[in-house]
Amino acid sequence: MRLGDAVLIIIIALVALMFLVNPSLNGLVLSGINYVINHVINGTTNIPTLGIGSINGPCSSWGLVNVSLVDGESLFIEVVNGSYVYLLTNSQLRSWGGGPGAPGNYTWFSSVPGIYVVSPSPGNYDLLVCGNTGIIYRVLNYTAMGLAAYYGPGYGNITTNAVLGFFNITNAYIENSTGAAAPGFSLQLNAYVLIRYGGNYMVHWVQDALVVVGDQYWFQGEMDVVNYIGSSRNLVYEQGRCVLGCFETPMAGLLIITVNSTGYGVVINYGYALLQLGNETFNPRINWFARELIPIPNATAYIITSPAEGPYGWPMDTEFVIGGPGNGGGVEFRRLNAYLSLLYWNGTSWAPYPITYSFGISTGEYAVNVYVLPIGPSTVELVIGHNNYQELSGG
């Protein structure tokens, strides 16, 4: 550790101490736990279907890209303002022939801004974008699976100073994984922090993760992919039996990230709480295990969920997802049953994200053969099955 790093850690501790040990914050966080637990078990919802309409769009300027899809793959498309987006088969493209008139036949179309997941039959397609060609697209084969919010109602932003992910893993048996020496997986709470100061702004990507490798688990915080800023691993045995630090199911708890703007700078706090581990239950208590100080005094900072492109070329989403144990790795489960719920602080209470999807794209880790079932607003169950890339709620 460099001397500068040691000094920074001391400064972080001094600046953040009162915030982190404030009992009212723990009370604030824990006030929503009973709601979330009940919501996970009792909530229900329906899966909406994506409709296909017809419209004549301006194609005097257009871009075209070939997309090849195999069985099980879907297409992620972000339609932006002023874009008319068509997915065409080769015959549909030949029938259109180019020019300012919109195609008369197509496999899928939208001119309404938003995030779309299109799952046609396997084959070769042409993605035609008329008007504003600055869309984002990606073939989805394997990504992290769970819950992700990409925007709010009306394709707008959602801002908050705290996000929380509740989890209850009742069964998990790993078939295989990559990214670590031993089999493992991670449960990740991922978000973007926007900092405004003096007419300028910067964006940071942050992560609070539960990591399971072999028979051990720990929690770790991260910022901007390469900066690990803290971890906590505890191995506690009672009469030779592991009660804390060894992964056992059921395992229930929460991950939380908060952002606090101070006169000294922006403080990002990473925490967790354990409610159950195997046969052991614990009193709810937030453990603030890591923090990061961004030394910009009197800045305005918040967690943002936005369709705007972030520093890594994707929309600035907020995710609570399961993937490989690290280093861009993946995981495949032989057995899996887990409940996840993603909430944000709306100023007065913890609220579910109104529009959610079954996959996250702001992490390098991925999951294979994980099916996401919506069971309530911003709440899902994860089971074994082909990855399903879809909108879960809202729209």
Short mmCIF file of C-alpha atoms in Angstrom, two decimals:
data_model
loop_
_atom_site.label_atom_id
_atom_site.label_comp_id
_atom_site.label_asym_id
_atom_site.label_seq_id
_atom_site.Cartn_x
_atom_site.Cartn_y
_atom_site.Cartn_z
CA MET A 1 0.00 0.00 0.00
CA ARG A 2 1.33 3.41 -0.94
CA LEU A 3 1.52 6.20 1.65
CA GLY A 4 -1.05 8.18 -0.31
CA ASP A 5 -3.44 5.23 -0.16
CA ALA A 6 -3.05 5.01 3.61
CA VAL A 7 -3.73 8.74 4.02
CA LEU A 8 -6.79 8.47 1.78
CA ILE A 9 -8.17 5.59 3.85
CA ILE A 10 -7.73 7.66 7.03
CA ILE A 11 -9.51 10.62 5.43
CA ILE A 12 -12.34 8.36 4.26
CA ALA A 13 -12.76 6.95 7.75
CA LEU A 14 -12.87 10.39 9.37
CA VAL A 15 -15.26 11.89 6.86
CA ALA A 16 -17.64 8.94 6.72
CA LEU A 17 -17.62 7.82 10.37
CA MET A 18 -20.63 9.77 11.61
CA PHE A 19 -22.64 8.88 8.52
CA LEU A 20 -21.87 5.20 8.76
CA VAL A 21 -22.57 4.73 12.45
CA ASN A 22 -25.73 6.85 12.47
CA PRO A 23 -28.44 4.54 13.90
CA SER A 24 -31.14 6.39 11.96
CA LEU A 25 -29.61 5.21 8.67
CA ASN A 26 -29.76 1.58 9.80
CA GLY A 27 -33.37 2.15 10.79
CA LEU A 28 -34.07 3.72 7.42
CA VAL A 29 -32.62 0.77 5.55
CA LEU A 30 -34.20 -1.92 7.68
CA SER A 31 -37.64 -0.31 7.65
CA GLY A 32 -38.28 -1.90 4.26
CA ILE A 33 -37.09 -5.44 5.00
CA ASN A 34 -40.41 -6.86 6.19
CA TYR A 35 -42.14 -5.36 3.15
CA VAL A 36 -39.57 -6.91 0.84
CA ILE A 37 -39.71 -10.36 2.45
CA ASN A 38 -43.50 -10.43 2.22
CA HIS A 39 -43.34 -9.09 -1.32
CA VAL A 40 -40.92 -11.78 -2.43
CA ILE A 41 -43.14 -14.56 -1.15
CA ASN A 42 -46.63 -13.23 -1.91
CA GLY A 43 -46.40 -10.91 -4.93
CA THR A 44 -47.66 -11.80 -8.42
CA THR A 45 -47.51 -10.16 -11.81
CA ASN A 46 -47.98 -10.93 -15.50
CA ILE A 47 -45.36 -10.93 -18.24
CA PRO A 48 -46.25 -8.37 -20.95
CA THR A 49 -45.84 -9.20 -24.63
CA LEU A 50 -44.12 -6.96 -27.17
CA GLY A 51 -46.58 -5.75 -29.81
CA ILE A 52 -45.71 -5.11 -33.46
CA GLY A 53 -47.24 -2.09 -35.20
CA SER A 54 -46.94 -0.48 -38.61
CA ILE A 55 -45.88 3.05 -39.48
CA ASN A 56 -44.23 4.91 -42.34
CA GLY A 57 -40.86 6.19 -41.13
CA PRO A 58 -38.45 8.63 -42.79
CA CYS A 59 -35.72 6.56 -44.47
CA SER A 60 -34.02 9.28 -46.47
CA SER A 61 -31.00 8.56 -44.23
CA TRP A 62 -30.43 5.10 -42.88
CA GLY A 63 -27.92 2.56 -41.60
CA LEU A 64 -27.91 -1.20 -41.99
CA VAL A 65 -26.12 -3.99 -40.13
CA ASN A 66 -26.34 -7.76 -40.50
CA VAL A 67 -27.29 -9.72 -37.39
CA SER A 68 -27.00 -13.49 -37.10
CA LEU A 69 -28.97 -15.24 -34.35
CA VAL A 70 -28.71 -18.89 -33.30
CA ASP A 71 -31.08 -20.85 -31.11
CA GLY A 72 -31.51 -19.25 -27.68
CA GLU A 73 -30.10 -15.85 -28.69
CA SER A 74 -32.02 -12.58 -28.54
CA LEU A 75 -31.34 -9.07 -29.77
CA PHE A 76 -31.00 -6.13 -27.35
CA ILE A 77 -31.98 -2.83 -29.03
CA GLU A 78 -32.16 0.64 -27.52
CA VAL A 79 -34.34 2.82 -29.70
CA VAL A 80 -33.50 6.53 -29.27
CA ASN A 81 -35.44 9.66 -30.17
CA GLY A 82 -35.79 10.13 -33.92
CA SER A 83 -35.00 6.51 -34.78
CA TYR A 84 -37.17 4.18 -36.84
CA VAL A 85 -35.81 0.68 -36.26
CA TYR A 86 -36.74 -2.35 -38.36
CA LEU A 87 -35.60 -5.96 -38.15
CA LEU A 88 -35.81 -7.49 -41.63
CA THR A 89 -35.22 -10.91 -43.09
CA ASN A 90 -33.13 -11.05 -46.26
CA SER A 91 -36.27 -11.36 -48.39
CA GLN A 92 -37.91 -8.42 -46.60
CA LEU A 93 -34.80 -6.33 -47.25
CA ARG A 94 -34.85 -7.22 -50.95
CA SER A 95 -38.54 -6.35 -51.11
CA TRP A 96 -37.86 -2.92 -49.59
CA GLY A 97 -34.95 -2.17 -51.93
CA GLY A 98 -33.86 1.04 -50.21
CA GLY A 99 -35.06 4.60 -50.59
CA PRO A 100 -36.97 7.04 -48.39
CA GLY A 101 -40.10 4.93 -48.09
CA ALA A 102 -40.42 2.71 -45.02
CA PRO A 103 -40.35 -1.08 -45.51
CA GLY A 104 -43.80 -2.55 -45.99
CA ASN A 105 -42.88 -5.93 -44.49
CA TYR A 106 -40.67 -6.54 -41.47
CA THR A 107 -40.12 -8.95 -38.60
CA TRP A 108 -40.11 -6.25 -35.90
CA PHE A 109 -40.41 -2.46 -35.76
CA SER A 110 -40.39 0.38 -33.22
CA SER A 111 -40.04 4.15 -33.30
CA VAL A 112 -40.88 4.57 -29.60
CA PRO A 113 -37.79 5.27 -27.45
CA GLY A 114 -37.01 2.45 -25.07
CA ILE A 115 -35.16 -0.81 -24.46
CA TYR A 116 -36.40 -3.77 -26.45
CA VAL A 117 -35.56 -7.47 -26.50
CA VAL A 118 -36.43 -9.16 -29.78
CA SER A 119 -36.41 -12.96 -30.01
CA PRO A 120 -37.18 -14.07 -33.59
CA SER A 121 -36.42 -17.48 -35.02
CA PRO A 122 -32.73 -18.31 -35.54
CA GLY A 123 -31.32 -16.98 -38.79
CA ASN A 124 -29.72 -14.02 -40.53
CA TYR A 125 -31.39 -10.62 -40.23
CA ASP A 126 -30.75 -7.05 -41.26
CA LEU A 127 -31.15 -4.32 -38.66
CA LEU A 128 -32.33 -1.21 -40.50
CA VAL A 129 -32.22 2.12 -38.66
CA CYS A 130 -33.81 5.13 -40.37
CA GLY A 131 -33.42 8.74 -39.22
CA ASN A 132 -31.25 8.90 -36.11
CA THR A 133 -28.89 5.94 -36.50
CA GLY A 134 -27.23 6.32 -33.07
CA ILE A 135 -28.91 3.30 -31.48
CA ILE A 136 -27.26 0.69 -29.23
CA TYR A 137 -27.70 -2.99 -30.02
CA ARG A 138 -26.20 -6.28 -28.89
CA VAL A 139 -26.76 -9.97 -29.50
CA LEU A 140 -27.64 -11.55 -26.16
CA ASN A 141 -26.19 -15.01 -25.76
CA TYR A 142 -25.02 -15.04 -22.13
CA THR A 143 -25.29 -12.17 -19.65
CA ALA A 144 -25.78 -11.79 -15.92
CA MET A 145 -29.36 -12.74 -14.99
CA GLY A 146 -31.76 -11.30 -12.42
CA LEU A 147 -33.18 -7.78 -12.33
CA ALA A 148 -32.14 -4.63 -14.16
CA ALA A 149 -33.74 -1.20 -14.58
CA TYR A 150 -32.65 0.81 -17.62
CA TYR A 151 -34.93 3.85 -17.30
CA GLY A 152 -38.02 5.20 -15.58
CA PRO A 153 -41.53 6.02 -16.83
CA GLY A 154 -41.61 7.96 -20.08
CA TYR A 155 -38.08 6.84 -20.90
CA GLY A 156 -36.84 9.21 -18.19
CA ASN A 157 -34.18 9.08 -15.51
CA ILE A 158 -34.52 7.78 -11.95
CA THR A 159 -32.18 9.34 -9.39
CA THR A 160 -31.65 8.34 -5.78
CA ASN A 161 -29.06 8.35 -3.01
CA ALA A 162 -29.49 4.65 -2.12
CA VAL A 163 -30.20 1.32 -3.83
CA LEU A 164 -30.87 -1.99 -2.12
CA GLY A 165 -31.01 -5.60 -3.27
CA PHE A 166 -32.71 -8.21 -1.12
CA PHE A 167 -31.81 -11.87 -1.72
CA ASN A 168 -32.93 -15.27 -0.50
CA ILE A 169 -30.92 -18.15 -1.99
CA THR A 170 -32.70 -21.33 -0.97
CA ASN A 171 -30.76 -23.77 -3.17
CA ALA A 172 -27.64 -23.43 -5.31
CA TYR A 173 -25.46 -26.21 -6.72
CA ILE A 174 -22.84 -25.24 -9.30
CA GLU A 175 -22.37 -27.41 -12.39
CA ASN A 176 -19.28 -25.49 -13.54
CA SER A 177 -17.88 -21.98 -13.56
CA THR A 178 -15.00 -19.89 -14.87
CA GLY A 179 -13.25 -16.82 -13.51
CA ALA A 180 -11.87 -18.32 -10.31
CA ALA A 181 -9.71 -21.30 -9.33
CA ALA A 182 -12.61 -23.01 -7.56
CA PRO A 183 -16.29 -23.21 -8.61
CA GLY A 184 -18.25 -20.14 -7.66
CA PHE A 185 -20.66 -17.34 -8.51
CA SER A 186 -21.37 -13.75 -7.56
CA LEU A 187 -24.51 -11.80 -6.72
CA GLN A 188 -23.95 -8.21 -7.84
CA LEU A 189 -25.64 -4.91 -7.05
CA ASN A 190 -24.39 -2.65 -9.86
CA ALA A 191 -25.12 1.04 -10.37
CA TYR A 192 -23.82 4.30 -11.84
CA VAL A 193 -23.02 7.37 -9.75
CA LEU A 194 -23.26 10.79 -11.43
CA ILE A 195 -21.28 13.65 -9.84
CA ARG A 196 -21.91 17.27 -10.88
CA TYR A 197 -19.51 20.06 -9.94
CA GLY A 198 -18.80 23.54 -11.30
CA GLY A 199 -20.63 22.99 -14.58
CA ASN A 200 -18.85 19.67 -15.13
CA TYR A 201 -19.79 16.08 -14.39
CA MET A 202 -18.27 12.62 -14.08
CA VAL A 203 -19.76 9.14 -13.95
CA HIS A 204 -18.51 6.18 -11.89
CA TRP A 205 -19.67 2.56 -12.07
CA VAL A 206 -19.98 0.93 -8.63
CA GLN A 207 -20.58 -2.62 -7.44
CA ASP A 208 -21.48 -4.27 -4.13
CA ALA A 209 -21.14 -8.04 -4.47
CA LEU A 210 -21.61 -11.26 -2.55
CA VAL A 211 -18.93 -13.63 -3.90
CA VAL A 212 -19.05 -17.39 -3.35
CA VAL A 213 -15.96 -19.44 -4.26
CA GLY A 214 -15.57 -23.02 -3.13
CA ASP A 215 -17.19 -23.30 0.28
CA GLN A 216 -16.49 -19.70 1.33
CA TYR A 217 -18.27 -16.41 0.77
CA TRP A 218 -17.38 -12.77 1.22
CA PHE A 219 -18.63 -9.29 0.33
CA GLN A 220 -16.62 -6.89 -1.77
CA GLY A 221 -16.99 -3.35 -3.09
CA GLU A 222 -15.66 -2.11 -6.39
CA MET A 223 -15.59 1.09 -8.41
CA ASP A 224 -14.84 1.49 -12.13
CA VAL A 225 -14.12 -2.21 -12.74
CA VAL A 226 -10.49 -2.26 -11.58
CA ASN A 227 -10.60 -0.56 -8.17
CA TYR A 228 -11.42 -3.02 -5.37
CA ILE A 229 -12.04 -0.90 -2.32
CA GLY A 230 -12.78 -3.39 0.43
CA SER A 231 -13.85 -6.87 1.33
CA SER A 232 -15.01 -8.74 4.41
CA ARG A 233 -14.51 -12.43 5.00
CA ASN A 234 -15.24 -14.07 8.32
CA LEU A 235 -14.92 -17.74 9.25
CA VAL A 236 -16.63 -18.54 12.53
CA TYR A 237 -17.08 -22.04 13.90
CA GLU A 238 -19.15 -23.25 16.83
CA GLN A 239 -18.33 -26.76 18.06
CA GLY A 240 -16.60 -27.51 14.76
CA ARG A 241 -19.53 -26.37 12.60
CA CYS A 242 -19.23 -23.38 10.28
CA VAL A 243 -21.87 -20.75 11.07
CA LEU A 244 -20.42 -17.67 9.32
CA GLY A 245 -18.08 -17.44 6.36
CA CYS A 246 -18.92 -20.79 4.75
CA PHE A 247 -21.63 -20.75 2.12
CA GLU A 248 -24.77 -22.59 3.21
CA THR A 249 -28.35 -22.42 2.02
CA PRO A 250 -30.79 -20.96 2.66
CA MET A 251 -28.86 -17.68 2.66
CA ALA A 252 -30.87 -14.47 2.94
CA GLY A 253 -29.83 -10.87 3.32
CA LEU A 254 -29.33 -7.64 1.44
CA LEU A 255 -26.73 -5.55 -0.35
CA ILE A 256 -26.87 -1.76 -0.25
CA ILE A 257 -25.03 1.17 -1.84
CA THR A 258 -25.51 4.74 -0.63
CA VAL A 259 -24.14 8.05 -1.90
CA ASN A 260 -23.58 11.00 0.42
CA SER A 261 -22.45 14.47 -0.73
CA THR A 262 -20.42 16.36 1.88
CA GLY A 263 -18.27 19.46 2.12
CA TYR A 264 -15.23 17.17 1.92
CA GLY A 265 -16.31 15.18 -1.10
CA VAL A 266 -18.64 12.42 -2.28
CA VAL A 267 -18.76 9.32 -0.06
CA ILE A 268 -19.92 6.03 -1.58
CA ASN A 269 -20.78 3.42 1.06
CA TYR A 270 -21.05 -0.33 0.55
CA GLY A 271 -22.96 -2.49 3.01
CA TYR A 272 -24.65 -5.80 3.59
CA ALA A 273 -26.89 -7.50 6.12
CA LEU A 274 -27.30 -11.23 6.75
CA LEU A 275 -30.70 -12.48 7.86
CA GLN A 276 -30.19 -16.23 7.54
CA LEU A 277 -27.34 -18.64 6.82
CA GLY A 278 -28.22 -22.33 6.90
CA ASN A 279 -30.00 -23.00 10.17
CA GLU A 280 -28.73 -19.77 11.75
CA THR A 281 -30.77 -16.57 11.78
CA PHE A 282 -29.38 -13.12 12.60
CA ASN A 283 -30.77 -9.85 13.86
CA PRO A 284 -30.96 -7.34 11.00
CA ARG A 285 -27.88 -5.13 11.06
CA ILE A 286 -26.17 -3.23 8.27
CA ASN A 287 -22.42 -3.88 8.07
CA TRP A 288 -20.78 -0.96 6.26
CA PHE A 289 -17.68 -2.80 5.12
CA ALA A 290 -16.23 -0.50 2.46
CA ARG A 291 -16.34 3.12 1.39
CA GLU A 292 -14.84 5.38 -1.25
CA LEU A 293 -14.20 9.12 -1.01
CA ILE A 294 -14.18 11.10 -4.25
CA PRO A 295 -12.50 14.35 -3.11
CA ILE A 296 -14.70 16.90 -4.90
CA PRO A 297 -16.04 19.25 -2.19
CA ASN A 298 -19.66 20.41 -2.31
CA ALA A 299 -20.51 18.39 -5.41
CA THR A 300 -23.98 17.09 -6.21
CA ALA A 301 -23.94 13.30 -6.46
CA TYR A 302 -26.58 10.64 -6.92
CA ILE A 303 -27.16 7.14 -8.29
CA ILE A 304 -28.73 7.41 -11.73
CA THR A 305 -30.74 4.97 -13.83
CA SER A 306 -30.83 6.38 -17.35
CA PRO A 307 -31.08 5.34 -21.00
CA ALA A 308 -28.16 7.71 -21.65
CA GLU A 309 -24.92 6.04 -22.63
CA GLY A 310 -22.48 5.57 -19.75
CA PRO A 311 -18.67 5.41 -19.75
CA TYR A 312 -18.60 1.82 -21.02
CA GLY A 313 -20.89 2.35 -24.01
CA TRP A 314 -24.10 0.97 -22.51
CA PRO A 315 -27.15 2.58 -20.88
CA MET A 316 -26.59 3.53 -17.24
CA ASP A 317 -28.72 0.78 -15.73
CA THR A 318 -29.10 -0.41 -12.14
CA GLU A 319 -28.76 -4.17 -11.67
CA PHE A 320 -29.17 -6.91 -9.10
CA VAL A 321 -27.92 -9.95 -10.98
CA ILE A 322 -26.15 -13.28 -10.66
CA GLY A 323 -23.06 -14.18 -12.70
CA GLY A 324 -19.66 -15.81 -12.55
CA PRO A 325 -17.33 -15.41 -9.56
CA GLY A 326 -15.14 -12.74 -11.18
CA ASN A 327 -12.65 -11.86 -13.90
CA GLY A 328 -15.33 -11.91 -16.59
CA GLY A 329 -16.23 -15.52 -15.82
CA GLY A 330 -19.49 -17.40 -16.02
CA VAL A 331 -21.45 -19.90 -13.97
CA GLU A 332 -23.84 -22.73 -14.78
CA PHE A 333 -25.98 -24.20 -12.03
CA ARG A 334 -27.14 -27.78 -11.67
CA ARG A 335 -29.70 -26.59 -9.15
CA LEU A 336 -30.84 -23.05 -8.37
CA ASN A 337 -33.67 -21.43 -6.50
CA ALA A 338 -33.28 -17.81 -5.42
CA TYR A 339 -35.45 -14.74 -4.85
CA LEU A 340 -34.24 -11.23 -5.67
CA SER A 341 -35.80 -7.82 -5.17
CA LEU A 342 -34.34 -4.48 -6.31
CA LEU A 343 -35.38 -1.26 -4.56
CA TYR A 344 -34.41 2.40 -4.52
CA TRP A 345 -34.97 5.16 -1.96
CA ASN A 346 -37.52 7.60 -3.42
CA GLY A 347 -37.07 10.21 -0.69
CA THR A 348 -39.67 8.83 1.70
CA SER A 349 -39.61 5.03 1.35
CA TRP A 350 -38.06 2.06 -0.45
CA ALA A 351 -39.73 1.60 -3.83
CA PRO A 352 -39.51 -1.09 -6.53
CA TYR A 353 -38.17 -0.02 -9.91
CA PRO A 354 -41.21 0.47 -12.17
CA ILE A 355 -39.67 -1.00 -15.36
CA THR A 356 -37.38 -4.03 -15.10
CA TYR A 357 -35.71 -6.59 -17.33
CA SER A 358 -34.36 -10.10 -16.71
CA PHE A 359 -30.71 -9.40 -17.59
CA GLY A 360 -27.89 -6.97 -16.90
CA ILE A 361 -25.25 -5.78 -19.38
CA SER A 362 -23.08 -3.57 -17.15
CA THR A 363 -20.89 -6.39 -15.87
CA GLY A 364 -18.43 -8.76 -17.47
CA GLU A 365 -19.67 -11.83 -15.57
CA TYR A 366 -22.49 -13.99 -16.94
CA ALA A 367 -24.79 -16.89 -16.07
CA VAL A 368 -25.84 -19.89 -18.15
CA ASN A 369 -29.14 -21.76 -17.90
CA VAL A 370 -30.79 -19.32 -15.47
CA TYR A 371 -34.48 -18.58 -15.99
CA VAL A 372 -36.04 -15.48 -14.42
CA LEU A 373 -39.65 -15.61 -13.18
CA PRO A 374 -41.36 -12.32 -12.23
CA ILE A 375 -43.32 -12.69 -8.98
CA GLY A 376 -43.94 -9.06 -8.03
CA PRO A 377 -42.93 -5.49 -8.85
CA SER A 378 -39.12 -5.50 -9.22
CA THR A 379 -39.05 -8.99 -7.65
CA VAL A 380 -38.13 -12.28 -9.29
CA GLU A 381 -37.41 -15.95 -8.70
CA LEU A 382 -34.38 -17.57 -10.36
CA VAL A 383 -34.62 -21.22 -11.41
CA ILE A 384 -32.91 -23.59 -13.84
CA GLY A 385 -33.82 -23.06 -17.50
CA HIS A 386 -32.70 -21.35 -20.69
CA ASN A 387 -31.72 -17.73 -20.21
CA ASN A 388 -34.82 -15.65 -20.92
CA TYR A 389 -34.12 -12.11 -22.08
CA GLN A 390 -37.27 -10.07 -21.66
CA GLU A 391 -39.04 -7.18 -20.06
CA LEU A 392 -40.48 -8.22 -16.70
CA SER A 393 -42.63 -5.27 -15.67
CA GLY A 394 -43.64 -1.78 -16.72
CA GLY A 395 -43.13 -0.48 -20.23
#
